[in-house]
XYZ file of C-alpha atoms in Angstrom:
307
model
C 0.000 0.000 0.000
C 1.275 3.628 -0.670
C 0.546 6.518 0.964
C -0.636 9.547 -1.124
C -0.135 13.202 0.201
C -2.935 15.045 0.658
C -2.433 18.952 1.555
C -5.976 19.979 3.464
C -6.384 23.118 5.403
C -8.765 23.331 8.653
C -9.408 26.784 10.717
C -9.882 25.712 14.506
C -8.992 22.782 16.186
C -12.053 21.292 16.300
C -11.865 20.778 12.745
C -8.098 19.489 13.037
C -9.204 16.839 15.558
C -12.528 16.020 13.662
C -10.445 15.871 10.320
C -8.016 13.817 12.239
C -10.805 11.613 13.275
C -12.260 10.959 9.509
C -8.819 9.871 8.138
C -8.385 7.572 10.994
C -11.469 6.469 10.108
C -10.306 5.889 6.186
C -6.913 4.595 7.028
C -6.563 0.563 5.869
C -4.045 0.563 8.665
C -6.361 1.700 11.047
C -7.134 -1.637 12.802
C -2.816 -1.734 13.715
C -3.246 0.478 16.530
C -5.403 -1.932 18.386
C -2.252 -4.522 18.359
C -0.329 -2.358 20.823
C -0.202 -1.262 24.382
C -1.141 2.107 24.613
C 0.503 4.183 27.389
C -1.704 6.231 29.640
C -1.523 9.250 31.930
C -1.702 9.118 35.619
C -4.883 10.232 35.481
C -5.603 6.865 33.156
C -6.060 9.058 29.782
C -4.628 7.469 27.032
C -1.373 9.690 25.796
C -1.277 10.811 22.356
C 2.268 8.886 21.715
C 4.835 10.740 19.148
C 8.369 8.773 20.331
C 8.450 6.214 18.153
C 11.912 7.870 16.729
C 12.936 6.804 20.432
C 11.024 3.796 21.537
C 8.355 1.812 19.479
C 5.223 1.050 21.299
C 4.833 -3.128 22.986
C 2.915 -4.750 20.758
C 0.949 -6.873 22.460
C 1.723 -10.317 21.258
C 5.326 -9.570 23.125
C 4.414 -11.307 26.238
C 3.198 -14.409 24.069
C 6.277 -14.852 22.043
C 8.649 -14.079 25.350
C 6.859 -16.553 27.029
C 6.828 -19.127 24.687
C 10.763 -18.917 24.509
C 11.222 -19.350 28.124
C 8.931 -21.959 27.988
C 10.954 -23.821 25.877
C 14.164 -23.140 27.672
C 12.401 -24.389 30.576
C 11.141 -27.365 29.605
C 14.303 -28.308 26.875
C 17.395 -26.715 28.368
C 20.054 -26.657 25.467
C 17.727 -29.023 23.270
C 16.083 -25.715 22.723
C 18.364 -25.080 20.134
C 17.380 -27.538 18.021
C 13.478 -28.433 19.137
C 10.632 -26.381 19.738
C 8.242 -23.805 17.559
C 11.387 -22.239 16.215
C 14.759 -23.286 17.104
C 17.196 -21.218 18.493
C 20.131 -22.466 15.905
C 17.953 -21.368 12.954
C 15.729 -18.406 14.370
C 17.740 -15.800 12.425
C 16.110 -17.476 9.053
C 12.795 -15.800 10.618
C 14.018 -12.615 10.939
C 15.718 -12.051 7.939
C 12.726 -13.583 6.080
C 10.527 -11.005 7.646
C 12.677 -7.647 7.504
C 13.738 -9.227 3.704
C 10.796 -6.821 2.148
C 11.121 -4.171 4.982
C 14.583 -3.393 3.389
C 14.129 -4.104 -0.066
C 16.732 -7.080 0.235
C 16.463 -9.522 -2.805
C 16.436 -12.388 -0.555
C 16.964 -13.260 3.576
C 20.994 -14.053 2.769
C 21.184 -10.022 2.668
C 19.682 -9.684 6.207
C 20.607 -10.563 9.388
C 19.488 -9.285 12.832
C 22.645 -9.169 15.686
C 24.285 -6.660 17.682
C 23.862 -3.446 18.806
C 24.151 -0.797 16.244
C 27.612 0.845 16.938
C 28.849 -2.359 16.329
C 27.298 -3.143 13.437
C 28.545 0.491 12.193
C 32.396 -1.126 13.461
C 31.801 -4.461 11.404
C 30.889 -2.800 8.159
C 33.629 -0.130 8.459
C 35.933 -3.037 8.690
C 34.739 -4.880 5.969
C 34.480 -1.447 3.550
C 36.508 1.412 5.069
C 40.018 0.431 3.748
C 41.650 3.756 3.004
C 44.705 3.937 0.991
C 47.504 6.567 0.384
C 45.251 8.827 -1.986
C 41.456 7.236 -1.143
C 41.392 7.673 2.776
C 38.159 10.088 3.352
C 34.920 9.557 4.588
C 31.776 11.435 3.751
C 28.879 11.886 6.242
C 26.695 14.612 6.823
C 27.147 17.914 9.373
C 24.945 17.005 12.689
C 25.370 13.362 12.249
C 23.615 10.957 14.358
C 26.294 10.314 17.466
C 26.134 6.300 17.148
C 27.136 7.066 13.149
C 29.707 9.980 13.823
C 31.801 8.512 16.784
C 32.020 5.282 15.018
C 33.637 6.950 11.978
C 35.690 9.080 14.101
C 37.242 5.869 16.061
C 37.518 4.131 12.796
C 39.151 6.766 10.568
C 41.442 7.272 14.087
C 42.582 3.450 14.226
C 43.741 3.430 10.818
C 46.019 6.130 11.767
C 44.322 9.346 10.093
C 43.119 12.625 11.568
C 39.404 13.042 11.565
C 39.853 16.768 11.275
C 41.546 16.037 7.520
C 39.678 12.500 6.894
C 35.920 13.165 7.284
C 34.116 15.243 4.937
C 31.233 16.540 6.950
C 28.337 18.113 4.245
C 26.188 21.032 5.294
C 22.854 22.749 4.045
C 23.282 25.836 2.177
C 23.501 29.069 4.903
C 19.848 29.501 5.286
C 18.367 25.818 4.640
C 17.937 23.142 7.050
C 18.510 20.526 4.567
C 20.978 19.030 2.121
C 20.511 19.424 -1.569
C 20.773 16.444 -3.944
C 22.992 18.684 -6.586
C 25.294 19.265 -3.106
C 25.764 15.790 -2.332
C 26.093 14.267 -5.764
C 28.758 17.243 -6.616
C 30.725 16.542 -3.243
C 31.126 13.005 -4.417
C 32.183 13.795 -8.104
C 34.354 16.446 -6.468
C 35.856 14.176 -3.762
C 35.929 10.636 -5.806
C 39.701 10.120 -6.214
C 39.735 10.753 -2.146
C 36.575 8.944 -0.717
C 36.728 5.353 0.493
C 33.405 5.301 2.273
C 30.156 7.365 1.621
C 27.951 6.850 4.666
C 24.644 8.479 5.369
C 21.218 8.325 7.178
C 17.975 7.117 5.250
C 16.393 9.762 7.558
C 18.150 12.356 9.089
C 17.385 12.592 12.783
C 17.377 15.985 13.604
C 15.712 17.764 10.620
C 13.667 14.469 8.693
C 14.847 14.762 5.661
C 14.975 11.465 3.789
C 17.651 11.633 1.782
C 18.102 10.420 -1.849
C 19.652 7.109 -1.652
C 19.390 5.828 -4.478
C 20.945 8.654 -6.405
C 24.044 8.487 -3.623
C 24.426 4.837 -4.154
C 24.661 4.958 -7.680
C 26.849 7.990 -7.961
C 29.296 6.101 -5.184
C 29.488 3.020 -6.710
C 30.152 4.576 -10.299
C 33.336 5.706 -8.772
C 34.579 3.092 -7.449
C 33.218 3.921 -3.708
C 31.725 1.687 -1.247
C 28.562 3.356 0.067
C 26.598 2.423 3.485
C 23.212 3.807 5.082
C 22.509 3.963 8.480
C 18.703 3.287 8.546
C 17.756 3.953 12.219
C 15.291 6.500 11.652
C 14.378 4.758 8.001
C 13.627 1.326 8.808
C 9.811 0.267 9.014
C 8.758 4.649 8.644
C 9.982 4.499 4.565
C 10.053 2.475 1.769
C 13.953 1.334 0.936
C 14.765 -1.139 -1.954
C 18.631 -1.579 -1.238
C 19.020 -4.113 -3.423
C 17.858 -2.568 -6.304
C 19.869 0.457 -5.543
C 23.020 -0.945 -5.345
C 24.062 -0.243 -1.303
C 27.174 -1.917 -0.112
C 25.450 -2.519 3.614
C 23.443 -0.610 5.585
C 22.450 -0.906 9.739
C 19.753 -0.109 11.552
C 18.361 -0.644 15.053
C 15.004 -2.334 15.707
C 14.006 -0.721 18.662
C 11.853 2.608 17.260
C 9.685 1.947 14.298
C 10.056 -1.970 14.005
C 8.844 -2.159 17.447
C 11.404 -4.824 18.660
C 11.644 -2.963 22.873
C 14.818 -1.614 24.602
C 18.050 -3.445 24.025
C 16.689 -5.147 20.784
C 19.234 -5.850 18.068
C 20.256 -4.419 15.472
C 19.916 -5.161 11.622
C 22.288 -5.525 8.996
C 21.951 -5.732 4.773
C 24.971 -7.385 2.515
C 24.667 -6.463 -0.792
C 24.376 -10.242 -2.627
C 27.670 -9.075 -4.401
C 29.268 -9.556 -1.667
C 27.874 -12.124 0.024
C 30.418 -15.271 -1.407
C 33.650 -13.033 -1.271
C 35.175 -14.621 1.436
C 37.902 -12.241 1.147
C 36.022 -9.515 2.443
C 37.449 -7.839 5.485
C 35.959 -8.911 8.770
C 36.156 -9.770 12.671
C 35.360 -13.545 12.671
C 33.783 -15.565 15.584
C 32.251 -18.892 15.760
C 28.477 -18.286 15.166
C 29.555 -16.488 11.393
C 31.124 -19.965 10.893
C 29.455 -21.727 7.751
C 26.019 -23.445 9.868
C 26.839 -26.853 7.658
C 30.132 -27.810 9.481
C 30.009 -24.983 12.357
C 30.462 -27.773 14.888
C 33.172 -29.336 13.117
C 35.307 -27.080 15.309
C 37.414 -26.698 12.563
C 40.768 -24.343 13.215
C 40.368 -22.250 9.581
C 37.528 -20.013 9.143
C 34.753 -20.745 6.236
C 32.287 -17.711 6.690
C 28.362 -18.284 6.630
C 27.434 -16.849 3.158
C 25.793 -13.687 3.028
C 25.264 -11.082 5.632
């Protein structure tokens, strides 16, 4: 389903709220709201709730699921891993089936759910930041969100290169509040020969501007240029096809619009050109060990293909 625009004035705020009230009433998505716990105020009024850039709302199915997994640790122990509704050895297969259209991934081998997102930002930036002599720059945007900006500061700082010199940090135009596609398209034609990671938001978090990702991905990769997305504020508010644009990886966390609750992990997308290169860059550990002979123990690492 897409969701059409529609510019409508009103006078007072009676007709706001009873305006408000009709396109509820219109809204195919209407029923969704009665899936989740709504928060009320102490006087037991239910809250008009506009934080779901910060925290999601419990769905209320939550309890259910929880339950059911303790349940099964209960009652199985370690067998859990390999009995029950859905099997703790395989249970990333469901998520990355279900987020698979979310993100616009081809298939689940492009989606995985682990982490926290900082270090998902650290694993990708060791996989495609690999500056050279010439090619050492990053480019981000001015006012970037912290988890995004400190990462790329402490990456660009182990590899032995001054942030001050090796991040390119874009601005609006005096006056504007947001960047313009012309800006950030020219900044990478301008910059090509010294970029070796373009890395933005799908939404910025301070001013909402969803930027145009599929015109930075292509103008990146023309160049030569890895290019990732961090889709925290993106994921499950706007449509993304990252496949079909071309993106390197992108990260996101799970916790605001994909409803997951605090301390929920965080996604990741692998571009499928990537995902058989077992020469890419990375921090191995035993769980990103191929699942066929994982427990073969084996000494030399065979990555699990895909992200």
């Amino acid at each position: 389903m897409r969701i059409e625009s529609r510019e409508m004035q009103v006078s007072s705020w009676e007709e706001a709220e009873a305006l408000a009230g009709r396109l509820d009433a219109e809204d195919d998505l209407a029923e969704f709201r009665g899936r989740f716990h709504l928060p009320r105020d102490t006087n037991g009024i239910l809250k008009t709730y506009m934080c779901g850039n910060s925290l999601g709302l419990m769905p209320k199915v939550t309890t259910q699921r929880l339950q059911q997994h303790l349940e099964t640790w209960g009652q199985t122990g370690v067998e859990g891993h390999f009995h029950g509704k859905e099997a703790w050895l395989t249970i990333e297969d469901a998520t990355s089936a279900l987020s698979s259209n979310i993100v616009g991934a081809k298939s689940p081998l492009e989606v995985v759910y682990m982490n926290t997102l900082t270090v998902n930002i650290h694993l990708m930036m060791v996989a495609f930041y690999r500056p050279t002599g010439d090619r050492f720059k990053v480019l981000i945007e001015q006012k970037a969100f912290p988890s995004d900006d400190y990462a790329v500061q402490s990456q660009v700082k182990f590899h032995g290169y001054d942030p001050e010199s090796a991040i390119i940090r874009l601005r609006p135009r005096e006056g504007e509040s947001t960047l313009r596609t012309e800006d950030i398209l020219d900044t990478i034609e301008r910059e090509r020969d010294s970029l070796a990671l373009v890395f933005f938001p799908g939404v910025q978090y301070l001013s909402g501007q969803v930027l145009p990702m599929a015109a930075i991905a292509e103008s990146a990769s023309r160049h030569g240029i890895p290019v990732g997305f961090d889709l925290a504020h993106a994921v499950g508010n706007i449509e993304v096809f990252l496949h079909d644009w071309g993106v390197d990886f992108a990260v996101w966390c799970s916790y605001k619009y994909l409803n997951a609750g605090p301390g929920a992990v965080s996604g990741v997308f692998l571009h499928e050109k990537h995902a058989h290169n077992k020469e890419l860059p990375r921090l191995a550990g035993w769980w990103g060990y191929d699942r066929k002979s994982r427990f073969q123990m084996n000494e030399t690492f065979v990555p699990q293909p895909g992200a």
